Amino acid sequence: MNRAPIDIAWRSVFAGLREALWLVDGQSLQVVLCNRAAEELAGRTAEAMEGRPVLDLAATPEDIAFWMQDLPGLRAGIRSYSDLLRSDGRLVPVDRRVAAVDSPEGMPLLVLGMVDRSEQTAVQGELERLICELRATLDSAADGMLVCDMAGRVRAFNQRLALLWNMPADLLVQRDDAALEAHMARQVVDADAYRARLLGIAQFPEEEATDILHLRSGTVIERRSVPQISQGRPMGRVYSFRDLTLQHAAQKRIEQLAYSDVLTGLPNRLLLSRCVASALEESAISGGGFAILFIDLDRFKIINDSLGHLFGDRVLQLVAQRLQACLRQCDMLCRLGGDEFVIHLHAGEAAAAESVARRILDEMRQPFVLDGMGFSIQCSIGIALHPQDGATLDDLIKQADTAMYRVKERGRGSYGFYQPQMNADLLSRMRLEHAMRQALDQGHFAVHYQPQVAMDTGRVVGAEALLRWNDPELGAVSPGVFIPLAEESGYIVTLGAWVLEQAIREAAEWMRAGTPLVVAVNVSALEFRQPGFVERLVALLRSHRLPASLLELELTETILLQDAQEMEQRLAALAALGVGLSIDDFGTGYSSLAYLKKLAIDKLKIDQSFVRGLPDDESDRAIIEAIVHIGRALRIQVVAEGVETPEQRQALQAMECHYFQGFLVAPGLPAQTFRALVAQTPPESAP
């Protein structure tokens, strides 16, 4: 075969083409010629390739299989992506095609053409890598991701989205946007609102949007929608879905703790404030009013002290349930703390408030049972009305508390409405208490002494120490006014300790002056129960060197009834010291003859309320005679208080009363005046 004409003709054709071309003899499968582009692509010279088998260029099993065909198969040609093996051993991705051509000489020729695809392959590989990274990123994201085009068609989503929305398996493997959208709509609590919101988002393609979705499963999801922008124009949206269930539950718990009482679960003061703020706004528009009820459990401390605070907490929970059962849904029961509750009675007038208060009192009168133990609890209720009693919640609670306090004073277990005068009374009490607490340091208190006289001889046998208060601004304040206030506020402990020390010091002075007298000092129940009372008394006697026999403590009957065993031990310790013990105002309290027999009591003091009716009142005479007979039977001396007339003294002497004191002899006297009185009438030792 003469190849020269072929070479010349085909070289002239191949030379001007940029595509790498090889002319192959179809029978021998040898390269006849190649162009310059083929040399560059293969990295070989034409001399190295021409006359060589075309299989030298084959780099893949597909290429080898192609060139191993018979001539008809080769003439059918091929077009595919393949690789070219360069001389340096590097594979070059190519777009390869083989076509048959006819030569004038009838020689079967094949044209092998290749185009370098390295750049396109690199770009495609990078794109595939980016797509893989994007898919991996989507699947590893903590949030569910959904990518849609402008028409709402789904372009991509991740596994987290499928998990959050509980997507069935068939939706994950088939492309059905309508089914996917319908499934997601079915998962939300309000499907109509969900679809309406999506339509609203679609109307503003360039804006971001954030929503909270509540699924039927209980999951709470935050959906954030961000537009995809390309060349300044929106091309779709990316939706991210974050599970906020735990955060939502935590937030609800925080709100619950912030606005409710931990023990009872009732609203607390903060939530009550919000409720009343709304009621005040409503009232300003409509002109209506409402009521505030302040409830305090009576003597609840006894339950805590006797059964423990844990039991008391459970009782408070039962009380809360009972109170709640007395109210409407529009009313609010709030626990302020301790055993105090407040009710906001929505749109409640005086009649409605009174009806609710009575209902509560009736309900609370029913027995409570807890751990098989039955017990009773009563409460006191104060009522304040808006707008007449206050313009704010603080004002109304204060007024209702004031009204409740007045109910407590009048015996507990009832209800009462606030009256303006109550505040004036409380303010007066507050000022009086403040002045009382200042008076001791400022020297406005003094101890006076009232003589105690032997009925038969008329001689002074002792003295009762009496506390007196003369204030520069208030003047002489009656003990009947400040003593109850001191007991209520607890200040009686301080005052009592001061009086006891002053009385012991004065009795020591009398003894050193040669006129020893027994000094009697009133001791309140609160002071007597103080830890270390006996030790402190012993220290005072030792400090002032006063014999215990010259001190007498006057106790009320309530001391004998409270904490009986402890009080009995304390009284026995005092008696062992030689301190005299007398029962003050005998007959006015809850007397117990058993205690008189059991305890080392030296004297009974007849209250002046029985003496006042002598000599004519038969009832008073009968009571006094009974007390004297008790004293005689138990070998206890009897002292009558408040004796003001000779006739009263004569009647008492006829009933064989031992001693008396009162204005008939002298009122309470300052220490110096009392000393002068004793000097004029030398005392005799009391039997």
XYZ file of C-alpha atoms in Angstrom:
687
model
C 0.000 0.000 0.000
C 1.320 3.441 -0.929
C 0.927 5.502 2.203
C 2.633 8.673 0.944
C -0.404 10.162 -0.814
C -2.485 9.342 2.256
C -0.001 10.963 4.620
C 0.202 14.109 2.562
C -3.552 14.428 2.145
C -4.478 13.658 5.736
C -1.635 15.637 7.262
C -2.799 18.722 5.442
C -6.266 18.130 6.854
C -5.159 17.251 10.449
C -2.581 20.002 10.745
C -5.051 22.840 11.032
C -7.330 21.160 13.575
C -7.064 21.830 17.324
C -8.514 18.457 18.243
C -5.995 15.676 18.805
C -6.381 13.286 15.875
C -4.914 9.952 14.959
C -5.395 8.214 11.607
C -5.512 4.437 12.180
C -5.246 1.630 9.646
C -8.398 -0.405 10.172
C -6.739 -3.683 9.280
C -3.397 -3.458 11.055
C -4.627 -1.114 13.825
C -1.426 0.869 13.467
C -1.277 4.631 13.717
C -0.801 6.022 10.239
C -0.309 9.600 11.278
C -1.231 12.133 13.993
C -1.322 15.849 14.285
C 0.434 18.288 16.498
C -2.452 18.436 18.966
C -2.157 14.657 19.378
C 1.536 14.976 20.164
C 0.817 17.550 22.871
C -2.050 15.570 24.383
C -0.179 12.246 24.451
C 3.166 13.751 25.406
C 4.808 11.826 22.576
C 6.270 12.735 19.229
C 4.604 11.733 15.974
C 7.591 9.465 15.177
C 7.016 7.670 18.507
C 3.377 7.021 17.702
C 3.168 6.588 13.928
C 3.624 3.024 12.867
C 2.896 1.832 16.408
C -0.229 -0.121 17.437
C -3.095 2.096 18.526
C -3.411 -0.124 21.565
C -0.383 1.764 22.928
C -2.783 4.658 23.504
C -5.418 2.508 25.185
C -5.576 3.012 28.958
C -8.879 1.474 29.999
C -10.473 -1.988 29.611
C -13.167 -0.339 27.507
C -10.536 0.985 25.030
C -8.826 -2.391 24.765
C -12.160 -4.151 24.252
C -13.062 -1.704 21.514
C -9.835 -2.119 19.549
C -10.028 -5.894 19.833
C -13.201 -5.984 17.684
C -13.357 -7.083 14.072
C -13.375 -4.461 11.343
C -17.167 -4.088 11.070
C -17.321 -3.387 14.798
C -14.534 -0.840 14.513
C -16.184 0.877 11.580
C -19.345 1.277 13.677
C -17.287 3.725 15.772
C -17.708 4.932 19.364
C -18.192 8.167 21.326
C -17.450 8.132 25.067
C -15.477 9.547 27.923
C -12.190 7.763 28.511
C -8.633 8.294 29.624
C -5.404 8.683 27.646
C -2.158 7.285 28.957
C 0.555 9.832 28.453
C 4.202 9.001 28.076
C 4.826 10.251 31.609
C 2.365 7.670 32.922
C -0.361 10.215 33.726
C -3.929 9.518 32.776
C -5.668 12.373 31.011
C -9.490 12.423 30.978
C -10.662 12.826 27.367
C -13.769 12.989 25.264
C -12.974 10.186 22.819
C -14.607 9.372 19.482
C -13.743 6.910 16.704
C -15.204 7.143 13.185
C -14.580 5.216 9.929
C -13.516 7.037 6.783
C -13.001 5.767 3.268
C -9.857 6.459 1.291
C -9.734 6.726 -2.494
C -7.542 3.691 -2.511
C -10.241 1.738 -0.677
C -8.085 1.381 2.361
C -10.192 1.071 5.599
C -9.223 3.979 7.787
C -10.352 5.003 11.251
C -10.054 8.481 12.734
C -9.418 8.598 16.493
C -10.155 12.013 17.956
C -9.662 13.144 21.583
C -10.460 16.348 23.419
C -8.801 17.064 26.774
C -11.406 17.101 29.526
C -9.056 17.746 32.447
C -10.480 21.142 33.263
C -14.107 20.063 32.981
C -13.376 16.964 35.038
C -11.680 19.042 37.713
C -14.643 21.418 37.847
C -17.092 18.545 37.966
C -15.083 16.849 40.683
C -15.046 20.031 42.700
C -18.774 20.381 42.260
C -19.307 16.791 43.348
C -17.068 17.376 46.343
C -18.980 20.496 47.290
C -22.251 18.667 46.906
C -20.980 15.861 49.125
C -19.784 18.367 51.696
C -23.125 20.150 51.550
C -24.982 16.881 52.014
C -22.721 15.884 54.886
C -23.162 19.318 56.412
C -26.923 19.126 56.115
C -27.060 15.645 57.612
C -24.765 16.538 60.489
C -26.626 19.757 61.347
C -28.455 19.814 64.687
C -31.347 21.606 62.995
C -33.647 20.198 60.364
C -33.006 21.790 56.948
C -35.376 22.162 54.003
C -34.397 23.902 50.748
C -37.131 24.961 48.310
C -37.213 26.913 45.067
C -39.429 29.902 44.438
C -42.327 27.672 43.452
C -42.044 25.759 46.722
C -40.604 22.631 45.143
C -38.291 20.697 47.445
C -34.658 20.764 46.354
C -33.043 19.215 49.430
C -33.625 18.244 53.057
C -31.617 16.454 55.707
C -32.152 13.523 58.036
C -32.731 15.762 61.049
C -35.784 17.233 59.307
C -37.140 13.755 58.689
C -36.635 12.884 62.358
C -38.229 16.067 63.714
C -41.274 15.742 61.482
C -41.567 11.952 61.865
C -41.484 11.418 58.102
C -42.395 7.918 56.893
C -39.839 5.948 54.889
C -41.682 6.223 51.583
C -41.439 10.032 51.645
C -37.678 9.755 51.991
C -37.164 7.678 48.855
C -39.728 9.136 46.465
C -40.015 12.661 45.165
C -43.506 13.829 46.055
C -43.534 17.441 47.193
C -47.294 17.543 47.679
C -47.231 14.477 49.935
C -44.352 15.926 51.936
C -46.139 19.239 52.395
C -49.361 17.487 53.428
C -47.513 15.325 55.951
C -45.856 18.334 57.578
C -49.187 20.170 57.779
C -50.761 17.171 59.522
C -48.061 17.190 62.181
C -48.772 20.702 63.500
C -51.504 21.451 66.023
C -53.141 24.086 63.808
C -52.749 23.021 60.163
C -54.755 25.940 58.766
C -52.629 28.516 60.555
C -49.506 26.661 59.397
C -50.512 26.827 55.701
C -51.632 30.432 56.008
C -48.278 31.406 57.451
C -46.393 29.692 54.593
C -48.455 31.667 52.098
C -47.639 34.830 53.993
C -43.908 34.060 53.883
C -44.102 33.415 50.133
C -45.534 36.881 49.543
C -42.308 38.467 50.782
C -39.561 36.415 49.085
C -36.705 38.675 50.189
C -37.555 38.784 53.897
C -36.510 36.493 56.723
C -39.106 35.015 59.053
C -39.097 33.181 62.394
C -42.032 31.252 63.894
C -42.767 28.822 66.714
C -44.566 25.631 65.692
C -46.324 23.256 68.099
C -46.502 19.682 66.811
C -49.131 17.180 67.840
C -46.384 15.014 69.302
C -45.670 17.721 71.879
C -42.508 18.874 70.155
C -41.989 22.633 70.003
C -40.049 23.799 66.918
C -38.571 27.136 65.951
C -38.814 27.595 62.150
C -36.491 30.127 60.561
C -36.874 31.017 56.865
C -34.013 32.695 54.982
C -34.191 33.665 51.270
C -31.594 32.366 48.806
C -30.297 35.259 46.732
C -28.479 34.879 43.412
C -27.288 37.918 41.475
C -29.483 40.102 43.643
C -32.653 38.131 43.004
C -34.361 35.517 45.234
C -34.144 32.006 43.860
C -35.576 30.023 46.737
C -35.731 29.625 50.512
C -33.865 27.693 53.168
C -35.955 26.650 56.164
C -34.231 25.591 59.369
C -36.134 23.816 62.143
C -34.769 23.775 65.694
C -36.184 21.604 68.465
C -37.053 23.893 71.369
C -39.009 21.344 73.393
C -36.552 21.228 76.295
C -35.990 24.980 76.253
C -39.738 25.528 76.085
C -40.311 23.191 79.031
C -37.508 24.892 80.950
C -39.002 28.294 80.203
C -42.403 27.126 81.383
C -40.792 25.782 84.554
C -39.009 29.090 85.108
C -42.284 30.952 84.638
C -44.004 28.511 86.961
C -41.378 29.099 89.636
C -41.503 32.845 89.059
C -45.264 33.100 89.261
C -46.353 30.293 91.586
C -45.865 29.167 95.145
C -43.568 26.148 95.315
C -45.416 24.466 98.191
C -49.058 24.771 97.104
C -48.732 25.521 93.387
C -50.963 28.562 93.867
C -50.177 31.883 92.183
C -47.713 34.004 94.139
C -47.599 37.738 94.818
C -46.036 38.499 91.410
C -48.786 36.787 89.430
C -51.416 38.313 91.696
C -49.933 41.739 90.924
C -50.353 41.113 87.195
C -53.913 39.936 87.658
C -54.861 42.950 89.765
C -53.092 45.308 87.326
C -55.422 44.024 84.590
C -58.395 44.384 86.923
C -57.406 47.977 87.679
C -57.225 48.787 83.953
C -60.606 47.152 83.421
C -62.026 49.047 86.371
C -60.761 52.359 85.004
C -62.743 51.720 81.811
C -65.900 50.106 83.176
C -65.993 51.737 86.601
C -66.467 48.383 88.316
C -64.705 47.208 91.452
C -63.331 44.074 93.065
C -62.460 42.751 96.508
C -59.285 41.580 98.214
C -59.595 39.029 101.032
C -56.675 38.526 103.420
C -56.793 35.113 105.155
C -54.657 34.078 108.111
C -54.901 30.683 109.792
C -55.523 30.942 113.518
C -52.937 29.379 115.846
C -51.287 27.510 112.980
C -47.997 27.683 114.872
C -49.332 24.999 117.205
C -49.435 22.510 114.311
C -45.885 23.322 113.236
C -44.575 23.172 116.794
C -46.347 19.974 117.765
C -46.331 17.938 114.536
C -43.406 19.449 112.642
C -43.052 21.740 109.653
C -43.310 18.929 107.093
C -46.720 17.989 108.452
C -47.615 21.676 108.563
C -46.674 22.061 104.891
C -49.016 19.231 103.949
C -51.769 20.865 105.975
C -51.217 24.096 104.042
C -51.675 22.160 100.817
C -55.009 20.821 102.092
C -56.049 24.316 103.148
C -55.153 25.658 99.691
C -57.383 23.021 98.084
C -60.306 23.914 100.320
C -59.941 27.628 99.724
C -59.688 27.097 95.963
C -62.892 25.074 95.999
C -64.739 28.099 97.399
C -63.880 30.335 94.420
C -64.900 30.809 90.809
C -62.514 30.342 87.882
C -62.281 34.114 87.411
C -61.083 34.595 91.008
C -57.469 34.121 92.090
C -56.157 32.545 95.284
C -52.596 33.483 96.157
C -50.319 32.315 98.972
C -48.251 35.182 100.326
C -46.151 32.966 102.568
C -46.426 31.087 105.832
C -50.102 30.606 106.644
C -51.261 33.783 104.888
C -53.417 33.709 101.741
C -54.898 36.477 99.588
C -57.925 36.222 97.293
C -58.664 38.532 94.380
C -62.425 38.389 93.998
C -63.141 39.434 90.424
C -65.897 42.048 90.116
C -66.816 41.377 93.737
C -68.918 43.858 95.698
C -69.348 43.844 99.469
C -72.204 41.314 99.377
C -70.241 38.897 97.165
C -67.133 39.246 99.334
C -69.168 38.568 102.474
C -70.738 35.489 100.861
C -67.336 34.084 99.899
C -65.945 34.793 103.382
C -68.808 32.911 105.009
C -68.381 30.031 102.576
C -64.691 29.822 103.458
C -65.373 29.874 107.200
C -67.985 27.118 106.824
C -65.602 25.026 104.733
C -62.731 25.488 107.175
C -64.922 24.411 110.089
C -65.142 20.932 108.577
C -62.613 18.548 110.192
C -59.286 17.910 108.499
C -57.837 14.394 108.370
C -54.198 13.687 107.532
C -52.309 10.432 108.184
C -55.319 9.173 110.105
C -55.223 12.173 112.438
C -58.228 14.450 112.732
C -57.805 18.117 113.608
C -59.506 21.483 113.175
C -58.288 24.741 111.686
C -60.074 28.050 111.665
C -59.089 31.267 109.977
C -59.603 35.017 110.235
C -60.487 37.032 107.134
C -60.081 40.727 106.412
C -61.814 42.296 103.410
C -60.923 45.448 101.445
C -62.901 46.774 98.487
C -61.699 48.609 95.400
C -61.919 51.507 94.772
C -63.134 52.836 98.126
C -60.446 51.197 100.278
C -57.401 51.591 98.039
C -56.163 52.322 94.536
C -53.332 49.768 94.369
C -52.821 46.141 95.293
C -50.391 47.096 98.061
C -52.954 49.454 99.565
C -55.734 46.879 99.371
C -53.640 44.095 100.901
C -52.591 46.453 103.676
C -56.202 47.433 104.428
C -57.418 43.823 104.273
C -54.570 42.816 106.601
C -55.626 45.577 108.986
C -59.214 44.304 108.948
C -57.978 40.742 109.568
C -55.889 41.959 112.486
C -58.996 43.508 114.032
C -60.822 40.172 113.616
C -57.966 38.488 115.497
C -58.306 40.996 118.318
C -62.009 40.264 118.616
C -61.622 36.528 118.997
C -60.571 35.047 115.630
C -62.528 32.690 113.403
C -64.571 35.360 111.653
C -64.361 38.049 108.973
C -64.485 41.820 108.892
C -64.439 44.705 106.421
C -61.827 47.417 106.508
C -62.833 50.695 108.138
C -60.716 53.880 107.843
C -60.533 54.218 111.635
C -58.606 50.959 111.793
C -55.545 52.523 110.236
C -55.669 55.378 112.671
C -55.773 52.882 115.545
C -52.882 50.895 114.115
C -50.858 54.042 113.544
C -51.489 55.024 117.129
C -50.387 51.571 118.320
C -47.280 51.748 116.143
C -46.334 55.149 117.547
C -47.024 53.947 121.072
C -44.854 50.850 120.555
C -42.026 52.979 119.133
C -42.213 55.364 122.086
C -42.289 52.409 124.499
C -39.125 50.912 123.006
C -37.358 54.258 123.343
C -38.625 55.004 126.830
C -36.468 52.491 128.693
C -33.181 53.900 127.391
C -34.408 57.443 127.900
C -35.283 56.839 131.555
C -39.026 57.327 131.229
C -39.883 54.045 132.935
C -39.838 53.702 136.704
C -40.671 51.010 139.247
C -43.193 51.948 141.917
C -44.001 49.872 144.967
C -47.425 49.249 146.504
C -47.451 48.144 150.132
C -48.858 44.769 151.082
C -50.387 44.933 154.569
C -51.221 42.338 157.215
C -54.985 42.282 157.637
C -54.961 41.936 161.441
C -52.116 44.300 162.421
C -52.141 46.825 159.561
C -48.388 46.678 159.240
C -46.486 46.521 155.938
C -45.260 43.008 155.249
C -44.118 43.411 151.647
C -44.465 45.363 148.431
C -45.502 44.643 144.854
C -43.231 46.136 142.188
C -45.316 48.002 139.580
C -43.989 49.352 136.269
C -44.942 52.955 135.472
C -44.379 54.969 132.280
C -44.415 58.745 132.232
C -43.709 60.007 128.697
C -42.766 63.664 127.988
C -45.184 63.772 125.043
C -47.798 61.151 125.915
C -47.930 61.861 129.628
C -48.661 59.069 132.084
C -49.427 55.940 130.058
C -51.640 53.423 131.807
C -50.208 49.932 132.375
C -53.507 48.638 131.004
C -52.478 50.206 127.679
C -48.775 49.487 127.343
C -48.512 46.113 129.111
C -50.747 44.266 126.557
C -48.819 45.988 123.758
C -45.516 44.896 125.271
C -46.775 41.309 125.606
C -48.026 41.235 122.030
C -44.788 42.620 120.604
C -42.537 40.497 122.820
C -40.988 43.578 124.419
C -42.391 42.419 127.747
C -39.315 40.183 128.094
C -37.008 43.217 128.065
C -39.251 45.234 130.375
C -39.764 42.313 132.754
C -36.028 41.680 133.037
C -35.451 45.367 133.829
C -38.221 45.458 136.482
C -36.899 42.275 138.117
C -33.407 43.715 138.437
C -34.691 47.062 139.790
C -36.922 45.316 142.345
C -34.106 43.046 143.575
C -31.763 46.041 143.875
C -34.391 48.006 145.868
C -35.175 45.046 148.150
C -31.436 44.736 148.876
C -31.379 48.437 149.838
C -34.310 47.914 152.227
C -32.527 44.996 153.827
C -29.299 46.958 154.290
C -31.326 49.816 155.770
C -32.650 47.450 158.444
C -36.186 47.136 157.060
C -36.207 43.854 155.137
C -39.384 43.356 153.099
C -40.520 40.761 150.591
C -40.757 42.312 147.123
C -43.247 40.749 144.715
C -42.550 40.981 140.975
C -45.002 40.120 138.209
C -43.510 37.736 135.624
C -45.230 37.317 132.255
C -45.672 33.886 130.722
C -43.400 34.843 127.833
C -40.619 35.978 130.175
C -40.976 32.925 132.424
C -40.557 30.586 129.432
C -37.308 32.223 128.322
C -34.297 29.876 128.396
C -32.028 30.628 131.325
C -34.665 32.515 133.321
C -33.857 30.692 136.568
C -30.103 31.080 136.053
C -30.454 34.815 135.381
C -32.570 35.250 138.528
C -30.000 33.393 140.646
C -27.255 35.621 139.222
C -29.200 38.762 140.157
C -29.796 37.549 143.726
C -26.115 36.731 144.097
C -25.002 40.014 142.543
C -27.123 42.137 144.914
C -26.689 39.757 147.872
C -30.432 39.450 148.448
C -31.729 36.311 150.180
C -34.108 34.378 147.970
C -36.721 34.442 150.755
C -37.142 38.215 150.219
C -38.209 37.736 146.583
C -41.635 36.626 145.466
C -42.669 35.977 141.850
C -46.284 36.578 140.840
C -47.330 34.236 138.035
C -50.546 33.993 136.028
C -52.563 30.806 135.895
C -51.815 30.406 132.178
C -48.170 29.703 133.030
C -49.284 26.618 134.951
C -51.273 25.321 131.979
C -48.710 25.853 129.204
C -45.880 23.333 128.882
C -46.969 21.900 132.233
C -44.069 19.502 132.742
C -41.376 22.084 131.964
C -43.103 24.726 134.086
C -43.403 22.314 136.987
C -39.646 21.685 136.882
C -38.905 25.392 136.722
C -41.248 26.188 139.633
C -39.697 23.391 141.686
C -36.225 24.859 141.044
C -37.380 28.306 142.221
C -39.058 26.865 145.317
C -35.862 24.982 146.132
C -33.999 28.292 146.056
C -36.449 29.719 148.588
C -38.130 32.159 146.189
C -41.807 32.711 147.036
C -44.414 31.931 144.384
C -47.878 33.429 144.154
C -50.724 33.081 141.660
C -51.828 36.532 140.467
C -55.484 37.368 139.664
C -56.588 33.979 140.956
C -60.064 32.994 139.779
C -60.025 34.982 136.547
C -58.311 32.299 134.466
C -58.529 28.549 134.082
C -57.843 27.472 137.631
C -56.760 23.945 138.425
C -56.875 22.795 142.004
C -54.646 19.888 141.004
C -51.836 22.289 140.194
C -52.309 24.108 143.484
C -51.922 20.842 145.307
C -48.967 19.680 143.252
C -46.891 22.869 143.018
C -45.092 24.818 145.746
C -47.396 27.860 145.716
C -47.124 30.287 148.668
C -49.906 32.796 147.980
C -53.115 33.302 146.055
C -53.971 36.859 145.034
C -57.663 37.664 144.766
C -58.308 39.842 141.717
C -59.670 43.305 142.411
C -62.700 42.580 140.198
C -64.032 40.360 143.019
C -63.081 42.835 145.761
C -64.818 45.750 144.069
C -68.336 44.467 144.884
C -67.699 44.050 148.604
C -69.345 44.139 151.051
C -72.742 44.013 149.312
C -72.328 41.749 146.252
C -73.176 38.208 147.335
C -71.507 36.614 144.286
C -68.219 38.369 144.999
C -68.438 37.375 148.651
C -69.052 33.726 147.691
C -66.085 33.649 145.302
C -63.720 35.245 147.811
C -64.855 32.929 150.594
C -64.214 29.946 148.291
C -60.704 31.180 147.485
C -59.922 31.769 151.170
C -61.179 28.283 152.061
C -59.002 26.788 149.316
C -56.016 28.655 150.677
C -56.690 27.542 154.204
C -57.160 23.911 153.120
C -53.906 23.912 151.171
C -52.029 26.092 153.705
C -51.627 28.866 151.135
C -51.839 32.515 152.207
C -54.363 34.775 150.460
C -53.824 38.397 149.403
C -56.652 40.691 148.255
C -55.901 43.322 145.614
C -57.617 46.642 144.960
C -58.897 47.312 148.480
C -60.076 50.937 148.502
C -62.536 51.298 151.398
C -62.608 50.358 155.111
C -65.777 48.369 154.458
C -63.982 46.190 151.901
C -61.159 45.584 154.391
C -63.595 44.678 157.162
C -65.419 42.231 154.902
C -62.149 40.583 153.891
C -60.942 40.430 157.481
C -64.207 38.790 158.487
C -63.559 36.135 155.818
C -60.059 35.607 157.304
C -58.121 36.903 154.301
C -54.436 37.250 155.332
C -53.178 40.361 153.490
C -54.424 43.163 151.319
C -53.117 45.950 149.129
C -54.793 48.881 147.434
C -55.501 52.587 147.558
C -56.847 52.224 151.120
C -53.185 52.071 152.170
C -51.392 53.643 149.210
C -51.127 53.430 145.420
C -47.892 52.398 143.799
C -45.221 54.733 145.189
C -41.792 55.791 143.903
C -38.959 54.075 145.745
C -38.062 57.110 147.913
C -41.695 57.732 148.896
C -42.183 54.071 149.721
C -39.091 54.134 151.941
C -40.511 57.104 153.830
C -43.810 55.275 154.322
C -42.046 52.204 155.669
C -39.974 54.397 158.025
C -43.190 55.829 159.546
C -44.752 52.381 160.042
C -42.041 49.843 160.785
C -42.715 46.594 158.930
C -43.245 43.212 160.455
C -42.055 39.964 159.042
C -44.630 38.172 157.013
C -45.612 34.805 158.480
